N, CA, C and O atoms as a Tinker XYZ file with bonds, in Angstrom:
   276  protein
     1  N     -5.914000   -9.137000    1.357000    73     2
     2  CA    -3.895000   -9.448000    0.656000    64     1     3
     3  C     -3.408000   -9.017000    1.985000    63     2     4     5
     4  O     -3.885000   -7.986000    2.459000    81     3
     5  N     -2.109000   -9.984000    2.941000    73     3     6
     6  CA    -1.416000   -9.562000    3.873000    64     5     7
     7  C     -0.599000   -8.895000    2.982000    63     6     8     9
     8  O     -0.158000   -9.060000    1.844000    81     7
     9  N     -0.511000   -7.607000    4.408000    73     7    10
    10  CA     0.418000   -6.857000    3.652000    64     9    11
    11  C      1.901000   -7.018000    3.822000    63    10    12    13
    12  O      2.813000   -6.222000    3.598000    81    11
    13  N      1.905000   -7.495000    3.997000    73    11    14
    14  CA     4.331000   -8.452000    3.796000    64    13    15
    15  C      4.071000   -9.030000    1.602000    63    14    16    17
    16  O      4.708000   -8.835000    0.567000    81    15
    17  N      3.241000   -9.493000    1.852000    73    15    18
    18  CA     3.079000  -10.142000    0.241000    64    17    19
    19  C      2.995000   -8.728000   -0.678000    63    18    20    21
    20  O      3.811000   -8.317000   -1.504000    81    19
    21  N      1.411000   -7.986000   -0.136000    73    19    22
    22  CA     1.499000   -7.100000   -0.690000    64    21    23
    23  C      2.519000   -6.146000   -0.658000    63    22    24    25
    24  O      2.419000   -5.384000   -1.620000    81    23
    25  N      3.755000   -5.812000    0.302000    73    23    26
    26  CA     5.146000   -5.117000    0.080000    64    25    27
    27  C      6.482000   -5.564000   -1.091000    63    26    28    29
    28  O      7.400000   -4.826000   -1.449000    81    27
    29  N      6.224000   -7.011000   -1.521000    73    27    30
    30  CA     6.826000   -7.554000   -1.985000    64    29    31
    31  C      6.697000   -7.709000   -3.399000    63    30    32    33
    32  O      7.693000   -8.100000   -4.008000    81    31
    33  N      5.424000   -7.423000   -4.163000    73    31    34
    34  CA     4.530000   -7.586000   -5.227000    64    33    35
    35  C      4.753000   -6.190000   -5.445000    63    34    36    37
    36  O      4.868000   -6.088000   -6.666000    81    35
    37  N      4.866000   -5.161000   -4.972000    73    35    38
    38  CA     5.010000   -3.526000   -4.807000    64    37    39
    39  C      7.055000   -3.155000   -5.255000    63    38    40    41
    40  O      7.520000   -2.293000   -6.001000    81    39
    41  N      7.612000   -3.977000   -4.613000    73    39    42
    42  CA     9.022000   -4.091000   -4.727000    64    41    43
    43  C      9.358000   -4.839000   -6.135000    63    42    44    45
    44  O      9.849000   -4.250000   -7.098000    81    43
    45  N      8.995000   -6.336000   -6.113000    73    43    46
    46  CA     8.923000   -6.765000   -7.970000    64    45    47
    47  C      8.118000   -5.837000   -9.227000    63    46    48    49
    48  O      8.367000   -5.689000  -10.423000    81    47
    49  N      7.739000   -5.649000   -8.909000    73    47    50
    50  CA     7.077000   -4.190000   -9.339000    64    49    51
    51  C      7.674000   -3.332000   -9.961000    63    50    52    53
    52  O      7.889000   -3.207000  -11.167000    81    51
    53  N      8.085000   -2.415000   -8.642000    73    51    54
    54  CA     8.849000   -1.196000   -9.041000    64    53    55
    55  C     10.410000   -1.981000   -9.783000    63    54    56    57
    56  O     10.988000   -1.091000  -10.408000    81    55
    57  N     11.301000   -3.503000   -9.885000    73    55    58
    58  CA    12.270000   -3.755000   -9.587000    64    57    59
    59  C     11.776000   -3.472000  -11.230000    63    58    60    61
    60  O     12.473000   -2.780000  -11.973000    81    59
    61  N      9.727000   -4.467000  -11.958000    73    59    62
    62  CA    10.227000   -4.341000  -13.636000    64    61    63
    63  C     10.351000   -3.084000  -14.437000    63    62    64    65
    64  O     11.006000   -2.861000  -15.455000    81    63
    65  N      8.992000   -1.764000  -13.221000    73    63    66
    66  CA     9.204000   -1.306000  -14.449000    64    65    67
    67  C     10.693000   -0.655000  -14.045000    63    66    68    69
    68  O     10.988000    0.188000  -14.893000    81    67
    69  N     11.727000   -0.784000  -13.010000    73    67    70
    70  CA    13.369000    0.487000  -13.698000    64    69    71
    71  C     13.694000   -0.443000  -14.716000    63    70    72    73
    72  O     14.829000   -0.274000  -15.161000    81    71
    73  N     12.988000   -1.466000  -15.273000    73    71    74
    74  CA    14.250000   -2.173000  -16.192000    64    73    75
    75  C     13.407000   -2.135000  -17.307000    63    74    76    77
    76  O     13.927000   -2.472000  -18.370000    81    75
    77  N     11.731000   -1.665000  -17.325000    73    75    78
    78  CA    11.829000   -1.296000  -18.593000    64    77    79
    79  C     11.399000   -0.081000  -19.088000    63    78    80    81
    80  O     11.082000    0.141000  -20.257000    81    79
    81  N     11.395000    0.880000  -17.955000    73    79    82
    82  CA    11.362000    2.129000  -18.011000    64    81    83
    83  C     12.948000    2.716000  -18.385000    63    82    84    85
    84  O     13.055000    3.619000  -19.215000    81    83
    85  N     13.921000    2.255000  -17.849000    73    83    86
    86  CA    15.396000    2.262000  -17.845000    64    85    87
    87  C     15.443000    3.931000  -19.536000    63    86    88    89
    88  O     14.855000    3.886000  -20.616000    81    87
    89  N     15.949000    4.558000  -19.233000    73    87    90
    90  CA    16.455000    5.837000  -20.868000    64    89    91
    91  C     15.566000    5.927000  -21.594000    63    90    92    93
    92  O     15.748000    6.022000  -22.808000    81    91
    93  N     13.680000    5.916000  -20.723000    73    91    94
    94  CA    12.846000    6.325000  -21.696000    64    93    95
    95  C     12.939000    7.108000  -20.925000    63    94    96    97
    96  O     13.816000    7.157000  -20.062000    81    95
    97  N     11.425000    8.407000  -21.203000    73    95    98
    98  CA    11.488000    9.614000  -20.794000    64    97    99
    99  C      9.993000    9.435000  -19.866000    63    98   100   101
   100  O      9.289000    8.428000  -19.938000    81    99
   101  N      9.665000   10.741000  -18.919000    73    99   102
   102  CA     8.863000    9.771000  -17.848000    64   101   103
   103  C      7.220000    9.690000  -18.772000    63   102   104   105
   104  O      6.370000    8.885000  -18.393000    81   103
   105  N      6.867000   10.946000  -20.403000    73   103   106
   106  CA     6.203000   11.060000  -20.906000    64   105   107
   107  C      5.887000    9.965000  -21.985000    63   106   108   109
   108  O      5.321000   10.164000  -23.060000    81   107
   109  N      6.478000    8.472000  -21.378000    73   107   110
   110  CA     6.154000    7.673000  -22.574000    64   109   111
   111  C      5.612000    6.960000  -21.789000    63   110   112   113
   112  O      5.810000    6.790000  -20.586000    81   111
   113  N      4.518000    6.287000  -22.859000    73   111   114
   114  CA     2.823000    5.670000  -23.007000    64   113   115
   115  C      3.087000    4.098000  -21.484000    63   114   116   117
   116  O      2.493000    3.835000  -20.439000    81   115
   117  N      4.397000    3.417000  -22.304000    73   115   118
   118  CA     4.810000    2.490000  -20.964000    64   117   119
   119  C      4.973000    2.875000  -19.270000    63   118   120   121
   120  O      4.556000    2.586000  -18.149000    81   119
   121  N      5.965000    3.802000  -20.065000    73   119   122
   122  CA     6.396000    4.445000  -17.894000    64   121   123
   123  C      4.966000    5.436000  -17.647000    63   122   124   125
   124  O      5.068000    6.258000  -16.736000    81   123
   125  N      3.850000    5.403000  -18.294000    73   123   126
   126  CA     2.904000    5.738000  -17.542000    64   125   127
   127  C      2.348000    4.728000  -17.051000    63   126   128   129
   128  O      1.911000    4.726000  -15.900000    81   127
   129  N      2.252000    3.266000  -18.205000    73   127   130
   130  CA     0.842000    2.644000  -17.352000    64   129   131
   131  C      1.971000    1.764000  -16.251000    63   130   132   133
   132  O      1.568000    0.770000  -15.648000    81   131
   133  N      3.087000    2.160000  -16.126000    73   131   134
   134  CA     4.229000    1.185000  -15.298000    64   133   135
   135  C      3.908000    2.047000  -13.724000    63   134   136   137
   136  O      3.996000    1.557000  -12.598000    81   135
   137  N      3.361000    4.047000  -14.253000    73   135   138
   138  CA     3.562000    4.522000  -12.830000    64   137   139
   139  C      2.356000    4.476000  -12.318000    63   138   140   141
   140  O      2.130000    4.455000  -11.108000    81   139
   141  N      1.271000    4.451000  -13.452000    73   139   142
   142  CA     0.018000    4.170000  -12.765000    64   141   143
   143  C      0.083000    2.988000  -12.433000    63   142   144   145
   144  O     -1.113000    3.037000  -12.146000    81   143
   145  N      0.457000    1.539000  -12.101000    73   143   146
   146  CA     0.228000    0.160000  -12.062000    64   145   147
   147  C      1.049000   -0.116000  -10.759000    63   146   148   149
   148  O      1.003000   -1.141000  -10.079000    81   147
   149  N      2.294000    1.719000  -10.410000    73   147   150
   150  CA     3.183000    1.097000   -8.991000    64   149   151
   151  C      1.788000    2.291000   -8.149000    63   150   152   153
   152  O      1.564000    2.225000   -6.940000    81   151
   153  N      1.200000    3.055000   -8.877000    73   151   154
   154  CA     0.399000    3.994000   -7.924000    64   153   155
   155  C     -0.954000    3.214000   -7.064000    63   154   156   157
   156  O     -1.469000    3.474000   -5.976000    81   155
   157  N     -1.297000    1.971000   -8.276000    73   155   158
   158  CA    -2.679000    1.623000   -7.842000    64   157   159
   159  C     -1.769000    0.232000   -7.085000    63   158   160   161
   160  O     -2.763000   -0.457000   -6.853000    81   159
   161  N     -0.771000   -0.489000   -6.641000    73   159   162
   162  CA    -0.333000   -1.118000   -5.919000    64   161   163
   163  C     -0.689000   -0.678000   -4.460000    63   162   164   165
   164  O     -1.420000   -1.204000   -3.621000    81   163
   165  N      0.038000    0.411000   -4.437000    73   163   166
   166  CA     0.868000    1.111000   -2.735000    64   165   167
   167  C     -1.041000    1.738000   -2.558000    63   166   168   169
   168  O     -1.554000    1.529000   -1.460000    81   167
   169  N     -1.438000    2.061000   -3.055000    73   167   170
   170  CA    -2.614000    2.639000   -2.695000    64   169   171
   171  C     -3.870000    1.064000   -1.852000    63   170   172   173
   172  O     -4.878000    0.987000   -1.150000    81   171
   173  N     -2.805000    0.048000   -2.620000    73   171   174
   174  CA    -3.832000   -1.232000   -2.703000    64   173   175
   175  C     -3.263000   -1.284000   -0.569000    63   174   176   177
   176  O     -3.755000   -1.394000    0.554000    81   175
   177  N     -1.704000   -1.076000   -1.419000    73   175   178
   178  CA    -1.138000   -1.631000    0.227000    64   177   179
   179  C     -1.281000   -0.519000    1.428000    63   178   180   181
   180  O     -1.355000   -0.837000    2.615000    81   179
   181  N     -1.307000    0.770000    0.967000    73   179   182
   182  CA    -2.225000    1.604000    2.583000    64   181   183
   183  C     -3.135000    1.929000    3.050000    63   182   184   185
   184  O     -3.247000    2.876000    3.828000    81   183
   185  N     -4.280000    0.949000    2.536000    73   183   186
   186  CA    -5.068000    1.014000    1.952000    64   185   187
   187  C     -5.872000   -0.415000    2.809000    63   186   188   189
   188  O     -7.028000   -0.237000    3.193000    81   187
   189  N     -5.197000   -1.792000    3.070000    73   187   190
   190  CA    -4.707000   -2.359000    3.637000    64   189   191
   191  C     -4.988000   -2.300000    4.951000    63   190   192   193
   192  O     -5.870000   -2.655000    5.733000    81   191
   193  N     -3.005000   -1.222000    4.936000    73   191   194
   194  CA    -2.147000   -0.516000    6.199000    64   193   195
   195  C     -3.367000    0.019000    7.269000    63   194   196   197
   196  O     -3.430000   -0.489000    8.388000    81   195
   197  N     -3.980000    0.693000    7.002000    73   195   198
   198  CA    -4.964000    1.302000    7.476000    64   197   199
   199  C     -5.771000    1.021000    7.647000    63   198   200   201
   200  O     -6.358000    1.916000    8.255000    81   199
   201  N     -7.037000   -0.707000    7.348000    73   199   202
   202  CA    -7.998000   -0.914000    7.763000    64   201   203
   203  C     -7.548000   -2.515000    8.632000    63   202   204   205
   204  O     -8.250000   -3.423000    9.075000    81   203
   205  N     -5.875000   -2.270000    8.588000    73   203   206
   206  CA    -4.932000   -3.388000   10.092000    64   205   207
   207  C     -5.717000   -2.967000   11.176000    63   206   208   209
   208  O     -6.561000   -3.572000   11.837000    81   207
   209  N     -5.053000   -1.201000   11.272000    73   207   210
   210  CA    -4.575000   -0.461000   11.799000    64   209   211
   211  C     -5.980000   -0.020000   13.091000    63   210   212   213
   212  O     -5.810000    0.410000   14.232000    81   211
   213  N     -7.350000   -0.332000   12.356000    73   211   214
   214  CA    -8.122000    0.346000   13.126000    64   213   215
   215  C     -8.875000   -1.251000   13.294000    63   214   216   217
   216  O     -9.844000   -1.166000   14.048000    81   215
   217  N     -8.661000   -2.600000   12.792000    73   215   218
   218  CA    -9.287000   -2.941000   13.821000    64   217   219
   219  C     -7.562000   -3.350000   14.998000    63   218   220   221
   220  O     -7.769000   -3.030000   16.168000    81   219
   221  N     -6.930000   -3.612000   14.891000    73   219   222
   222  CA    -5.983000   -4.086000   15.791000    64   221   223
   223  C     -6.323000   -2.373000   16.602000    63   222   224   225
   224  O     -5.488000   -2.325000   17.506000    81   223
   225  N     -7.103000   -1.130000   16.634000    73   223   226
   226  CA    -7.257000   -0.184000   17.604000    64   225   227
   227  C     -8.561000    0.202000   18.399000    63   226   228   229
   228  O     -8.854000    1.091000   19.199000    81   227
   229  N     -9.320000   -1.043000   17.726000    73   227   230
   230  CA   -10.586000   -0.379000   18.380000    64   229   231
   231  C    -10.883000   -1.886000   19.413000    63   230   232   233
   232  O    -11.850000   -2.567000   19.070000    81   231
   233  N    -10.381000   -2.177000   20.156000    73   231   234
   234  CA   -10.614000   -2.962000   21.142000    64   233   235
   235  C    -10.439000   -2.240000   22.361000    63   234   236   237
   236  O    -11.246000   -2.118000   23.282000    81   235
   237  N     -8.904000   -1.623000   22.218000    73   235   238
   238  CA    -8.784000   -0.721000   22.506000    64   237   239
   239  C     -9.381000    1.061000   22.863000    63   238   240   241
   240  O     -8.821000    1.737000   23.726000    81   239
   241  N    -10.226000    1.439000   22.274000    73   239   242
   242  CA   -10.914000    2.683000   21.961000    64   241   243
   243  C    -11.377000    1.687000   23.061000    63   242   244   245
   244  O    -10.670000    1.750000   24.067000    81   243
   245  N    -12.804000    0.413000   23.144000    73   243   246
   246  CA   -13.725000    0.382000   23.300000    64   245   247
   247  C    -13.256000    0.208000   24.858000    63   246   248   249
   248  O    -13.652000    1.113000   25.592000    81   247
   249  N    -12.591000   -0.664000   25.380000    73   247   250
   250  CA   -11.754000   -0.729000   26.338000    64   249   251
   251  C    -11.723000    1.020000   27.612000    63   250   252   253
   252  O    -11.645000    1.201000   28.828000    81   251
   253  N    -11.839000    1.907000   26.376000    73   251   254
   254  CA   -11.558000    3.108000   27.169000    64   253   255
   255  C    -12.559000    3.094000   27.921000    63   254   256
   256  O    -12.706000    3.973000   28.770000    81   255
   257  N    -14.403000    3.963000   26.390000    73   258
   258  CA   -15.512000    3.481000   26.801000    64   257   259
   259  C    -15.608000    3.131000   27.936000    63   258   260   261
   260  O    -16.071000    3.903000   28.776000    81   259
   261  N    -15.072000    1.497000   28.356000    73   259   262
   262  CA   -15.669000    1.354000   29.844000    64   261   263
   263  C    -15.078000    1.635000   30.945000    63   262   264   265
   264  O    -15.579000    1.884000   32.041000    81   263
   265  N    -14.045000    1.593000   30.646000    73   263   266
   266  CA   -13.265000    2.759000   31.857000    64   265   267
   267  C    -14.110000    4.094000   32.305000    63   266   268   269
   268  O    -14.052000    4.714000   33.367000    81   267
   269  N    -14.643000    4.249000   31.534000    73   267   270
   270  CA   -16.020000    5.411000   31.493000    64   269   271
   271  C    -16.830000    5.467000   32.310000    63   270   272   273
   272  O    -17.047000    6.307000   33.184000    81   271
   273  N    -17.459000    4.275000   31.962000    73   271   274
   274  CA   -18.496000    4.448000   32.753000    64   273   275
   275  C    -19.152000    3.878000   33.951000    63   274   276
   276  O    -20.183000    4.386000   34.391000    81   275
C-alpha cells in the first residue's frame, strides 16, 4: 500500500476515534478497540516506510561496495 494512502487512512481513523471516544474513559472497551486499531495502522505505516527506505538505500550500498573493489 502506498505511504500517502496509509497516512490518509490513519488520519481518517483518528478523526473517527476522536468522535467515538469523546467523553469516554480510556478503559472503555470501545476506546481500547479503537486505540488498538490505530496502533495497527501506525505499525503498518512504519513497516511500509522502512521497507521503502530499504529499497531506496540498497542501490547506494551496492555502489559503495563496487567502488571499494
